[in-house]
Coordinates of C-alpha atoms in Angstrom, one line a residue:
X194 CA 46.3 2.7 1.3
X195 CA 48.1 1.0 4.2
X196 CA 46.3 -0.5 7.2
X197 CA 45.6 1.2 10.5
X198 CA 48.9 1.3 12.3
X199 CA 47.7 -0.6 15.4
X200 CA 46.7 -3.6 13.2
X201 CA 50.1 -4.1 11.6
X202 CA 52.9 -3.8 14.1
X203 CA 54.6 -6.9 15.3
X204 CA 53.2 -8.9 18.2
X205 CA 54.9 -8.6 21.6
X206 CA 56.8 -5.3 21.3
X207 CA 56.8 -2.5 23.8
X208 CA 54.5 0.5 23.2
X209 CA 55.9 2.9 20.7
X210 CA 57.0 6.4 21.4
X211 CA 54.1 8.6 20.6
X212 CA 51.8 5.7 21.5
X213 CA 48.1 5.5 21.8
X214 CA 45.8 8.1 23.0
X215 CA 42.9 6.4 24.7
X216 CA 39.7 6.2 22.7
X217 CA 36.5 7.5 24.2
X218 CA 34.0 5.0 25.7
X219 CA 31.5 4.1 23.1
X220 CA 33.6 5.0 20.2
X221 CA 31.7 4.0 17.1
X222 CA 33.1 1.0 15.1
X223 CA 36.5 0.8 16.8
X224 CA 39.5 -0.4 14.9
X225 CA 40.7 -4.0 14.9
X226 CA 42.2 -5.1 18.3
X227 CA 45.8 -4.2 18.7
X228 CA 48.4 -6.9 18.3
X229 CA 51.5 -4.9 19.0
X230 CA 52.7 -1.3 19.4
X231 CA 50.2 1.4 18.6
X232 CA 51.6 4.2 16.5
X233 CA 48.7 6.5 17.1
X234 CA 50.1 9.5 15.3
X235 CA 50.6 7.7 12.0
X236 CA 46.8 7.2 11.6
X237 CA 46.4 11.0 11.3
X238 CA 49.4 11.3 8.9
X239 CA 47.7 8.7 6.6
X240 CA 44.7 11.1 6.6
X241 CA 47.0 13.9 5.6
X242 CA 48.2 11.9 2.6
X243 CA 44.7 11.1 1.5
X244 CA 43.7 14.8 1.8
X245 CA 46.6 15.9 -0.3
X246 CA 45.8 13.4 -3.1
X247 CA 42.1 14.5 -3.1
X248 CA 43.2 18.2 -3.2
X249 CA 45.6 17.8 -6.1
X250 CA 43.0 16.0 -8.2
X251 CA 40.3 18.6 -7.6
X252 CA 42.8 21.4 -8.4
X253 CA 43.6 19.7 -11.7
X254 CA 39.8 19.3 -12.6
X255 CA 39.1 22.9 -11.6
X256 CA 42.0 24.2 -13.8
X257 CA 43.9 25.6 -10.8
X258 CA 47.1 24.0 -12.0
X259 CA 47.2 26.5 -14.8
X260 CA 46.6 30.3 -14.7
X261 CA 48.0 30.5 -11.2
X262 CA 51.7 30.4 -11.9
X263 CA 53.9 29.1 -9.1
X264 CA 50.9 28.4 -6.8
X265 CA 49.2 26.3 -9.4
X266 CA 52.3 24.2 -9.7
X267 CA 52.5 23.8 -5.9
X268 CA 48.9 22.4 -6.0
X269 CA 50.1 20.0 -8.6
X270 CA 52.8 18.8 -6.3
X271 CA 50.3 17.8 -3.6
X272 CA 50.5 14.4 -5.2
X273 CA 53.3 14.0 -2.7
X274 CA 50.6 12.4 -0.5
X275 CA 51.5 9.2 -2.3
X276 CA 55.0 9.4 -0.9
X277 CA 53.6 9.6 2.6
X278 CA 51.6 6.4 1.9
X279 CA 54.7 4.5 0.7
X280 CA 56.9 5.6 3.5
X281 CA 54.2 4.7 6.0
X282 CA 53.9 1.2 4.4
X283 CA 57.6 0.6 4.4
X284 CA 57.8 1.5 8.1
X285 CA 54.7 -0.4 9.3
X286 CA 55.1 -3.5 7.2
X287 CA 58.8 -4.0 7.5
X288 CA 59.1 -3.4 11.3
X289 CA 57.6 -6.8 12.4
X290 CA 60.4 -8.6 10.4
X291 CA 63.1 -6.4 11.7
X292 CA 61.9 -6.5 15.4
X293 CA 61.5 -10.3 15.2
X294 CA 65.1 -10.7 13.9
X295 CA 66.5 -8.5 16.6
X296 CA 64.7 -10.5 19.2
X297 CA 65.5 -13.9 17.6
X298 CA 61.8 -14.6 17.2
X299 CA 60.0 -16.1 14.1
X300 CA 59.2 -13.6 11.4
X301 CA 55.6 -13.1 10.3
X302 CA 54.2 -16.1 8.4
X303 CA 54.0 -15.2 4.7
X304 CA 50.5 -16.7 4.1
X305 CA 49.1 -15.0 7.1
X306 CA 50.7 -11.7 6.1
X307 CA 49.5 -11.9 2.5
X308 CA 46.0 -12.8 3.5
X309 CA 45.7 -9.8 5.7
X310 CA 47.0 -7.5 3.0
X311 CA 44.4 -9.0 0.6
X312 CA 41.6 -8.4 3.0
X313 CA 42.8 -4.9 3.6
X314 CA 43.0 -3.8 0.0
X315 CA 40.9 -6.1 -2.3
X316 CA 37.3 -5.7 -1.1
X317 CA 37.2 -1.9 -1.3
X318 CA 39.3 -1.7 -4.4
X319 CA 37.1 -4.2 -6.2
X320 CA 34.0 -2.3 -5.1
X321 CA 35.4 1.0 -6.2
X322 CA 36.6 -0.4 -9.6
X323 CA 33.3 -2.1 -10.2
X324 CA 31.3 1.1 -9.6
X325 CA 33.6 3.2 -11.8
X326 CA 33.5 0.6 -14.6
X327 CA 29.7 0.4 -14.4
X328 CA 28.8 4.1 -14.0
X329 CA 31.5 6.4 -15.3
X330 CA 30.7 7.1 -18.9
X331 CA 34.3 7.2 -20.1
X332 CA 34.5 3.4 -19.4
X333 CA 31.5 2.4 -21.5
X334 CA 33.6 1.1 -24.5
X335 CA 36.1 -0.9 -22.4
X336 CA 36.3 -4.6 -23.4
X337 CA 35.7 -7.4 -20.9
X338 CA 39.4 -8.1 -21.0
X339 CA 40.1 -4.5 -20.0
X340 CA 37.7 -4.7 -17.2
X341 CA 39.1 -8.0 -15.9
X342 CA 42.6 -6.5 -16.0
X343 CA 41.4 -3.5 -14.0
X344 CA 39.8 -5.7 -11.3
X345 CA 43.1 -7.6 -11.1
X346 CA 45.0 -4.3 -10.8
X347 CA 47.1 -5.0 -14.0
X348 CA 46.4 -1.8 -15.9
X349 CA 49.8 -0.2 -15.5
X350 CA 51.4 -3.4 -17.0
X351 CA 49.2 -3.3 -20.1
X352 CA 48.7 0.4 -20.9
X353 CA 49.9 3.8 -19.9
X354 CA 46.2 4.8 -19.6
X355 CA 44.0 3.7 -16.7
X356 CA 40.2 3.6 -16.8
X357 CA 38.3 6.8 -16.2
X358 CA 37.7 7.5 -12.5
X359 CA 40.5 5.0 -11.5
X360 CA 43.6 6.9 -12.7
X361 CA 44.8 7.2 -9.2
X362 CA 44.9 3.4 -8.7
X363 CA 48.4 3.2 -10.3
X364 CA 49.7 3.9 -6.8
X365 CA 47.7 1.1 -5.2
X366 CA 49.2 -1.3 -7.9
X367 CA 52.6 -0.2 -6.8
X368 CA 51.8 -0.7 -3.2
X369 CA 50.4 -4.2 -3.9
X370 CA 53.6 -5.1 -5.8
X371 CA 55.5 -4.0 -2.7
X372 CA 53.3 -6.2 -0.5
X373 CA 54.1 -9.2 -2.7
X374 CA 57.9 -8.4 -2.8
X375 CA 58.3 -7.7 0.9
X376 CA 58.8 -11.2 2.3
X377 CA 61.6 -12.0 -0.2
X378 CA 63.0 -8.5 0.4
X379 CA 63.1 -9.0 4.1
X380 CA 64.8 -12.3 3.7
X381 CA 67.5 -10.7 1.6
X382 CA 68.0 -7.7 4.0
X383 CA 67.9 -9.7 7.2
X384 CA 69.6 -12.9 5.9
X385 CA 66.9 -15.1 7.3
X386 CA 66.4 -18.2 5.3
X387 CA 64.6 -20.1 8.1
X388 CA 62.2 -18.4 10.4
X389 CA 63.4 -20.3 13.4
X390 CA 67.1 -19.8 12.9
X391 CA 68.7 -16.4 12.8
X392 CA 72.1 -14.8 13.4
X393 CA 70.4 -11.8 14.8
X394 CA 69.9 -8.3 13.4
X395 CA 72.8 -6.9 11.4
X396 CA 72.0 -3.2 10.9
X397 CA 74.9 -2.6 8.5
X398 CA 73.5 -5.2 6.2
X399 CA 70.1 -3.7 6.3
X400 CA 71.5 -0.2 5.7
X401 CA 73.4 -1.5 2.6
X402 CA 70.2 -3.0 1.3
X403 CA 68.3 0.3 1.8
X404 CA 71.0 2.2 -0.1
X405 CA 70.7 -0.4 -2.9
X406 CA 67.0 0.2 -3.2
X407 CA 67.6 3.9 -3.6
X408 CA 70.2 3.2 -6.3
X409 CA 67.7 1.0 -8.1
X410 CA 65.2 3.8 -8.1
X411 CA 67.8 6.3 -9.4
X412 CA 68.8 3.9 -12.2
X413 CA 65.2 3.2 -13.2
X414 CA 64.4 6.9 -13.6
X415 CA 67.6 7.7 -15.5
X416 CA 67.9 4.6 -17.7
X417 CA 66.0 1.5 -16.6
X418 CA 62.5 2.7 -17.6
X419 CA 63.7 3.8 -21.0
X420 CA 65.3 0.4 -21.6
X421 CA 62.2 -1.5 -20.6
X422 CA 59.7 0.9 -22.3
X423 CA 60.1 -0.4 -25.9
X424 CA 59.4 -3.9 -24.8
X425 CA 56.1 -3.3 -23.0
X426 CA 52.7 -1.7 -23.6
X427 CA 52.7 -0.7 -20.0
X428 CA 54.0 2.3 -18.1
X429 CA 57.4 1.5 -16.5
X430 CA 57.5 4.7 -14.5
X431 CA 54.4 3.6 -12.7
X432 CA 56.0 0.3 -11.6
X433 CA 57.5 -0.5 -8.2
X434 CA 61.3 0.2 -9.1
X435 CA 60.4 3.8 -9.7
X436 CA 59.3 4.2 -6.0
X437 CA 61.5 1.8 -4.1
X438 CA 63.3 4.7 -2.5
X439 CA 60.1 5.8 -0.9
X440 CA 59.5 2.4 0.7
X441 CA 63.2 2.2 1.5
X442 CA 63.0 5.3 3.7
X443 CA 60.2 3.6 5.6
X444 CA 62.4 0.6 6.1
X445 CA 65.1 3.0 7.4
X446 CA 62.7 4.4 10.0
X447 CA 61.6 0.8 11.0
X448 CA 65.3 -0.1 11.5
X449 CA 65.9 3.0 13.5
X450 CA 62.8 2.5 15.7
X451 CA 63.7 -1.1 16.5
X452 CA 67.3 -0.1 17.4
X453 CA 66.1 2.8 19.5
X454 CA 63.8 0.6 21.5
X455 CA 66.7 -1.6 22.3
X456 CA 69.3 1.1 23.0
X457 CA 71.5 0.1 20.1
X458 CA 73.3 2.0 17.3
X459 CA 72.7 5.4 18.8
X460 CA 74.8 7.0 16.0
X461 CA 72.0 6.1 13.6
X462 CA 69.0 6.5 15.9
X463 CA 69.8 9.6 17.9
X464 CA 69.6 12.1 14.9
X465 CA 66.4 10.6 13.7
X466 CA 64.8 10.6 17.2
X467 CA 65.9 14.2 17.7
X468 CA 64.4 15.1 14.3
X469 CA 61.1 13.4 15.0
X470 CA 60.9 15.3 18.3
X471 CA 61.0 18.6 16.4
X472 CA 57.9 18.5 14.2
X473 CA 58.0 22.3 13.6
X474 CA 61.5 22.0 12.1
X475 CA 60.4 19.0 10.0
X476 CA 57.4 20.7 8.5
X477 CA 59.4 23.8 7.8
X478 CA 61.9 21.7 5.9
X479 CA 58.9 20.1 4.1
X480 CA 57.6 23.5 3.1
X481 CA 61.0 24.4 1.7
X482 CA 61.3 21.1 -0.3
X483 CA 57.8 21.6 -1.7
X484 CA 58.8 25.1 -2.9
X485 CA 61.8 23.5 -4.7
X486 CA 59.5 20.8 -6.1
X487 CA 57.3 23.5 -7.6
X488 CA 60.1 24.8 -9.8
X489 CA 61.1 23.3 -13.2
X490 CA 63.7 21.1 -11.5
X491 CA 60.9 18.6 -10.7
X492 CA 59.4 18.8 -14.2
X493 CA 56.1 20.1 -15.7
X494 CA 52.9 20.3 -13.6
X495 CA 50.6 19.0 -16.3
X496 CA 50.7 15.8 -18.3
X497 CA 53.9 16.6 -20.3
X498 CA 56.6 14.0 -19.8
X499 CA 59.5 15.1 -17.7
X500 CA 63.1 14.5 -18.6
X501 CA 64.8 11.6 -16.8
X502 CA 66.7 14.1 -14.5
X503 CA 63.5 15.9 -13.6
X504 CA 61.7 12.6 -12.9
X505 CA 64.5 11.6 -10.5
X506 CA 64.7 14.9 -8.9
X507 CA 60.9 14.9 -8.1
X508 CA 61.2 11.3 -6.8
X509 CA 64.0 12.2 -4.4
X510 CA 62.4 15.4 -3.2
X511 CA 59.2 13.5 -2.5
X512 CA 61.1 10.7 -0.7
X513 CA 62.7 13.2 1.7
X514 CA 59.4 14.9 2.2
X515 CA 57.8 11.6 3.1
X516 CA 60.6 10.8 5.6
X517 CA 60.3 14.2 7.3
X518 CA 56.6 13.9 7.7
X519 CA 56.5 10.2 8.9
X520 CA 59.5 10.6 11.3
X521 CA 57.4 13.1 13.3
X522 CA 54.8 10.4 13.9
X523 CA 57.2 7.5 14.5
X524 CA 59.1 9.4 17.2
X525 CA 56.4 11.8 18.3
X526 CA 56.4 12.9 22.0
X527 CA 53.1 11.6 23.2
X528 CA 53.0 14.2 25.9
X529 CA 53.6 17.1 23.5
X530 CA 51.0 19.2 21.8
X531 CA 51.9 17.8 18.4
X532 CA 51.7 14.1 19.6
X533 CA 48.4 14.8 21.4
X534 CA 46.9 16.4 18.3
X535 CA 47.8 13.6 16.0
X536 CA 46.6 11.0 18.5
X537 CA 43.3 12.7 19.1
X538 CA 40.4 10.3 18.4
X539 CA 39.0 12.5 15.7
X540 CA 42.3 12.7 13.9
X541 CA 42.7 8.9 14.2
X542 CA 39.2 8.4 12.9
X543 CA 40.1 10.2 9.7
X544 CA 43.1 7.9 9.4
X545 CA 41.0 4.8 9.7
X546 CA 38.7 5.9 6.9
X547 CA 41.5 7.4 4.7
X548 CA 41.7 4.4 2.5
X549 CA 38.1 4.9 1.5
X550 CA 38.7 8.6 0.9
X551 CA 41.6 7.7 -1.4
X552 CA 39.7 5.0 -3.3
X553 CA 36.4 6.7 -3.7
X554 CA 37.2 10.4 -4.1
X555 CA 37.9 10.3 -7.9
X556 CA 34.8 8.5 -8.9
X557 CA 32.9 10.8 -6.7
X558 CA 34.6 13.8 -8.3
X559 CA 33.2 12.5 -11.6
X560 CA 29.8 12.3 -10.0
X561 CA 30.0 15.9 -8.8
X562 CA 31.0 17.2 -12.2
X563 CA 28.1 15.2 -13.8
X564 CA 25.6 16.5 -11.3
X565 CA 26.6 20.2 -11.5
X566 CA 26.8 22.6 -14.4
X567 CA 30.5 23.1 -13.8
X568 CA 32.9 22.3 -16.6
X569 CA 36.4 20.9 -16.6
X570 CA 39.1 23.5 -16.2
X571 CA 36.6 26.3 -15.7
X572 CA 37.2 27.1 -12.0
X573 CA 34.9 26.6 -8.9
X574 CA 37.9 25.1 -7.2
X575 CA 36.8 25.8 -3.6
X576 CA 33.1 24.6 -3.9
X577 CA 34.3 21.6 -6.0
X578 CA 36.8 20.7 -3.2
X579 CA 34.3 21.1 -0.4
X580 CA 31.6 19.0 -2.1
X581 CA 34.1 16.3 -3.2
X582 CA 35.6 16.1 0.3
X583 CA 32.2 15.9 2.1
X584 CA 31.0 13.1 -0.2
X585 CA 34.3 11.3 0.1
X586 CA 34.2 11.4 3.9
X587 CA 30.6 10.1 4.0
X588 CA 31.3 7.4 1.5
X589 CA 34.5 6.4 3.3
X590 CA 32.7 6.2 6.6
X591 CA 30.1 3.9 5.1
X592 CA 32.7 1.8 3.3
X593 CA 34.7 1.4 6.6
X594 CA 31.7 0.1 8.4
X595 CA 30.2 -2.0 5.7
X596 CA 33.2 -3.3 3.7
X597 CA 36.6 -2.8 5.3
X598 CA 35.8 -3.8 8.9
X599 CA 33.7 -6.9 8.0
X600 CA 36.4 -8.0 5.6
X601 CA 39.1 -7.7 8.3
X602 CA 37.1 -10.0 10.6
X603 CA 38.1 -12.8 8.2
X604 CA 41.7 -12.5 9.1
X605 CA 41.6 -15.6 11.2
X606 CA 40.7 -17.9 8.3
X607 CA 44.4 -18.2 7.5
X608 CA 46.3 -19.6 10.5
X609 CA 48.9 -17.6 12.4
X610 CA 52.0 -18.8 14.1
X611 CA 51.8 -16.0 16.6
X612 CA 50.5 -18.2 19.4
X613 CA 53.8 -20.1 19.4
X614 CA 56.1 -17.1 19.3
X615 CA 58.1 -16.1 22.3
X616 CA 56.4 -12.9 23.7
X617 CA 53.5 -13.5 21.3
X618 CA 49.8 -13.5 22.0
X619 CA 48.2 -16.7 23.0
X620 CA 44.6 -17.5 21.9
X621 CA 43.3 -16.7 25.4
X622 CA 45.7 -14.0 26.6
X623 CA 47.0 -10.6 25.8
X624 CA 50.3 -9.9 24.1
X625 CA 53.3 -9.6 26.4
X626 CA 56.3 -7.4 25.9
X627 CA 59.3 -8.8 24.2
X628 CA 62.3 -9.0 26.5
X629 CA 65.1 -6.8 25.2
X630 CA 67.8 -8.5 27.1
X631 CA 67.6 -11.4 24.6
X632 CA 68.0 -9.4 21.5
X633 CA 70.8 -9.9 19.1
X634 CA 72.1 -6.9 17.2
X635 CA 75.4 -6.6 15.5

């Protein structure tokens, strides 16, 4: 759901740890040109998130959630892939603001940023929604008002139920809400009221803001959603406040990465860097947390409503899982086997098309069930997964070539201030590294 990592980092920063693996000559439909550090490993982790979401949906349709005891519940918990998306977005989108503040450079221009977010999300989402509304039989009776609300991504604010074939799009609505809130959030955390005047980066202030976001999420699960619920027809537990903690941990990684690059605040950065350089330990911790999440402490695996405590427990477990997975990509050792594997061109390719896999897999799952004699909850999990995955990969590759990449070529229609930034990219020249000697971190 978030953009390729190379297309979103701030201009003019040094290459990230775990940076790019060179793409082969003649690579088909390459990604957009880099404008900053290339977090190569994160592309592959985005593909992991998409695969987890696809797998949990297929497991539900095949009935593998039920009748398989603990392992069925574990399949239900693979919706943790959404947490990976949100932590990734928090890191990749907040980092340009944090780095610019540390270097006393202008922050990203809000119109430019929002235009790029629109181009990245809207074309494929609208295409997917239009196809599902037109061809999935469960949507035949929707009114035109319902269809317009779906195209505008307003369903979760109007009803607890989303259109058939688009029930996974609640998470994209949360992500878009975060996109809209991010410029104001960055202004609050960084204390920048004018893009050309800054007092420098104040990590303590950012950390306090990150903690506040986690507190908001906890309050929303325990009390806030219940207070808002009677006053809305929507689904408050599918709104941004319920997931701010996931984005907040992405912000934490962005802050740590910027500080680590500049040799500052080692008491914060050193533990995270050390953790990220031990991917085996991180994934072992992830496995343990997922086992905990598969117990009743995280609530039911089907559609029964959890208690407020269970809802919060699941949210916090997923937040830590997302942090542990993404930190292995942010601070990956590019020379190590793990870093090389994630940075392999094939793995990165899957990351580039992962948004298409996410958007299209559920309508395609409806197509598979319609075209085969298989019935809902009657098994066939492995062939159903294989067929849905194959169709999703093919459709995602086509959408990347025909929809996503052409849309991103329109980025220049909204002007950018980057040419005037210190260390930025001029219209005729490459980006230069931002000098670290001029940074201001308190």
